[in-house]
Amino acid sequence: MKVYKRYRNFIIYSIFGFLASLLNIIVFNWLHNHAQITLLIANTIAWFVANLFSFIANKKIVFQSRYQTPKTLLKEMVLFLSQRILALILDNILMWLGINWLHWHNLIVKVIDQIIVGLVNYFSTQAIFTHENKILQKRLENLRQRQKNLH
């Protein structure tokens, strides 16, 4: 139980990260291999679908980030997607290199790619949501202190 508490966020992130990666792979496979959409367009659409799922899962379940204003939610979403756009660039580069340079099968490259991008995403996503939680916790503490001083 101690290990779970210590690594809770990573364990739960890994589960939902796996689900997002699986969703990414399934959407990519269908778009690229069945609908015959070009590599980078199929990969980008799959990225978008998986990241909508990831934002909700990370915010609500993994990092249990709470917000009190729409401004905070918008800030988290912008930070999340901005960071993930950088991950999309890495994703597209890895896909292009693996398929066009190494000549590996696209699904093998996609699986390897998702592991690498998933690890990069964990650390940057953790920073976004835990940073926002710390700011909100400080604000709440300040408000409580002010109320206490008024009474």
Short mmCIF file of C-alpha atoms in Angstrom, two decimals:
data_model
loop_
_atom_site.label_atom_id
_atom_site.label_comp_id
_atom_site.label_asym_id
_atom_site.label_seq_id
_atom_site.Cartn_x
_atom_site.Cartn_y
_atom_site.Cartn_z
CA MET A 1 0.00 0.00 0.00
CA LYS A 2 2.91 2.33 0.74
CA VAL A 3 4.31 1.75 -2.75
CA TYR A 4 0.91 2.50 -4.30
CA LYS A 5 0.58 5.76 -2.38
CA ARG A 6 4.08 6.81 -3.39
CA TYR A 7 3.62 5.97 -7.07
CA ARG A 8 -0.16 6.44 -7.36
CA ASN A 9 -0.05 9.15 -10.00
CA PHE A 10 2.44 7.24 -12.15
CA ILE A 11 0.47 3.97 -11.87
CA ILE A 12 -2.87 5.56 -12.73
CA TYR A 13 -1.28 7.75 -15.41
CA SER A 14 0.23 4.59 -16.93
CA ILE A 15 -3.18 2.90 -17.08
CA PHE A 16 -4.89 5.88 -18.71
CA GLY A 17 -1.81 6.56 -20.81
CA PHE A 18 -2.01 3.00 -22.07
CA LEU A 19 -5.69 3.51 -22.93
CA ALA A 20 -4.91 6.79 -24.72
CA SER A 21 -2.05 5.13 -26.61
CA LEU A 22 -4.30 2.23 -27.56
CA LEU A 23 -6.92 4.70 -28.79
CA ASN A 24 -4.19 6.54 -30.72
CA ILE A 25 -2.97 3.30 -32.34
CA ILE A 26 -6.49 2.13 -33.24
CA VAL A 27 -7.47 5.47 -34.79
CA PHE A 28 -4.14 5.70 -36.64
CA ASN A 29 -4.44 2.14 -37.92
CA TRP A 30 -7.96 2.65 -39.18
CA LEU A 31 -7.22 6.00 -40.81
CA HIS A 32 -3.88 5.07 -42.37
CA ASN A 33 -4.20 1.38 -43.17
CA HIS A 34 -7.92 1.16 -43.96
CA ALA A 35 -9.11 4.65 -44.95
CA GLN A 36 -5.78 5.23 -46.79
CA ILE A 37 -5.18 8.66 -45.24
CA THR A 38 -1.57 9.82 -45.49
CA LEU A 39 0.82 9.05 -42.63
CA LEU A 40 1.19 12.47 -41.01
CA ILE A 41 -2.49 13.44 -41.35
CA ALA A 42 -3.67 10.10 -39.92
CA ASN A 43 -1.13 10.40 -37.10
CA THR A 44 -2.21 13.97 -36.29
CA ILE A 45 -5.93 13.08 -36.21
CA ALA A 46 -5.17 10.07 -33.97
CA TRP A 47 -3.12 12.38 -31.73
CA PHE A 48 -6.01 14.83 -31.42
CA VAL A 49 -8.55 12.13 -30.48
CA ALA A 50 -6.20 10.55 -27.93
CA ASN A 51 -5.36 13.92 -26.38
CA LEU A 52 -8.97 14.89 -25.85
CA PHE A 53 -9.32 11.67 -23.89
CA SER A 54 -6.00 12.29 -22.08
CA PHE A 55 -6.85 15.80 -20.96
CA ILE A 56 -10.07 14.69 -19.29
CA ALA A 57 -8.49 11.58 -17.72
CA ASN A 58 -5.41 13.43 -16.48
CA LYS A 59 -7.34 16.33 -15.04
CA LYS A 60 -10.11 14.42 -13.31
CA ILE A 61 -8.64 11.05 -12.43
CA VAL A 62 -4.85 10.99 -12.50
CA PHE A 63 -3.81 14.30 -10.97
CA GLN A 64 -7.23 15.13 -9.49
CA SER A 65 -6.78 18.73 -10.50
CA ARG A 66 -9.56 21.00 -9.36
CA TYR A 67 -10.34 24.43 -10.63
CA GLN A 68 -12.48 27.20 -9.34
CA THR A 69 -12.74 29.37 -12.41
CA PRO A 70 -13.07 28.88 -16.16
CA LYS A 71 -9.83 30.86 -16.47
CA THR A 72 -7.92 28.14 -14.58
CA LEU A 73 -9.48 25.40 -16.73
CA LEU A 74 -8.56 27.29 -19.89
CA LYS A 75 -5.02 27.83 -18.63
CA GLU A 76 -4.59 24.12 -17.88
CA MET A 77 -6.03 23.14 -21.25
CA VAL A 78 -3.77 25.57 -23.13
CA LEU A 79 -0.69 24.38 -21.21
CA PHE A 80 -1.66 20.75 -21.72
CA LEU A 81 -2.29 21.04 -25.45
CA SER A 82 0.73 23.30 -25.99
CA GLN A 83 2.97 20.71 -24.38
CA ARG A 84 1.24 17.97 -26.30
CA ILE A 85 1.79 19.79 -29.59
CA LEU A 86 5.51 19.45 -28.91
CA ALA A 87 4.88 15.75 -28.29
CA LEU A 88 2.99 15.58 -31.62
CA ILE A 89 6.07 16.93 -33.39
CA LEU A 90 8.18 14.23 -31.69
CA ASP A 91 5.48 11.68 -32.55
CA ASN A 92 5.47 12.65 -36.24
CA ILE A 93 9.28 12.68 -36.45
CA LEU A 94 9.52 9.21 -34.87
CA MET A 95 6.81 7.87 -37.18
CA TRP A 96 8.43 9.34 -40.29
CA LEU A 97 11.91 8.10 -39.36
CA GLY A 98 10.72 4.63 -38.37
CA ILE A 99 8.66 4.09 -41.51
CA ASN A 100 10.57 6.03 -44.18
CA TRP A 101 14.15 5.70 -42.94
CA LEU A 102 14.19 2.39 -41.05
CA HIS A 103 11.43 0.85 -43.25
CA TRP A 104 9.69 -0.76 -40.27
CA HIS A 105 6.00 -1.66 -40.31
CA ASN A 106 3.87 1.33 -39.34
CA LEU A 107 2.15 -0.37 -36.39
CA ILE A 108 5.47 -1.49 -34.87
CA VAL A 109 6.77 2.06 -35.17
CA LYS A 110 3.52 3.43 -33.71
CA VAL A 111 3.77 1.20 -30.63
CA ILE A 112 7.42 2.14 -29.98
CA ASP A 113 6.57 5.77 -30.65
CA GLN A 114 3.72 5.70 -28.12
CA ILE A 115 5.99 4.36 -25.37
CA ILE A 116 8.56 7.12 -25.92
CA VAL A 117 5.99 9.90 -26.28
CA GLY A 118 4.04 8.55 -23.28
CA LEU A 119 7.03 8.92 -20.98
CA VAL A 120 7.72 12.45 -22.22
CA ASN A 121 4.05 13.33 -21.74
CA TYR A 122 3.90 12.02 -18.16
CA PHE A 123 6.56 14.32 -16.81
CA SER A 124 5.33 17.43 -18.59
CA THR A 125 1.67 16.74 -17.75
CA GLN A 126 2.50 16.15 -14.10
CA ALA A 127 4.22 19.53 -13.98
CA ILE A 128 1.18 21.30 -15.45
CA PHE A 129 -1.48 19.84 -13.16
CA THR A 130 0.53 19.74 -9.95
CA HIS A 131 1.71 23.32 -10.53
CA GLU A 132 -1.88 24.51 -10.91
CA ASN A 133 -2.94 22.59 -7.80
CA LYS A 134 -0.16 24.21 -5.76
CA ILE A 135 -1.24 27.68 -6.89
CA LEU A 136 -4.87 26.94 -6.01
CA GLN A 137 -3.89 25.47 -2.63
CA LYS A 138 -1.90 28.61 -1.81
CA ARG A 139 -4.85 30.81 -2.76
CA LEU A 140 -7.18 28.77 -0.57
CA GLU A 141 -4.75 28.95 2.35
CA ASN A 142 -4.49 32.73 1.92
CA LEU A 143 -8.27 33.09 1.86
CA ARG A 144 -8.64 30.95 4.98
CA GLN A 145 -5.98 32.97 6.75
CA ARG A 146 -7.71 36.24 5.82
CA GLN A 147 -11.04 34.94 7.07
CA LYS A 148 -9.42 33.77 10.28
CA ASN A 149 -7.84 37.20 10.79
CA LEU A 150 -11.17 38.94 10.23
CA HIS A 151 -12.84 36.95 13.03
#
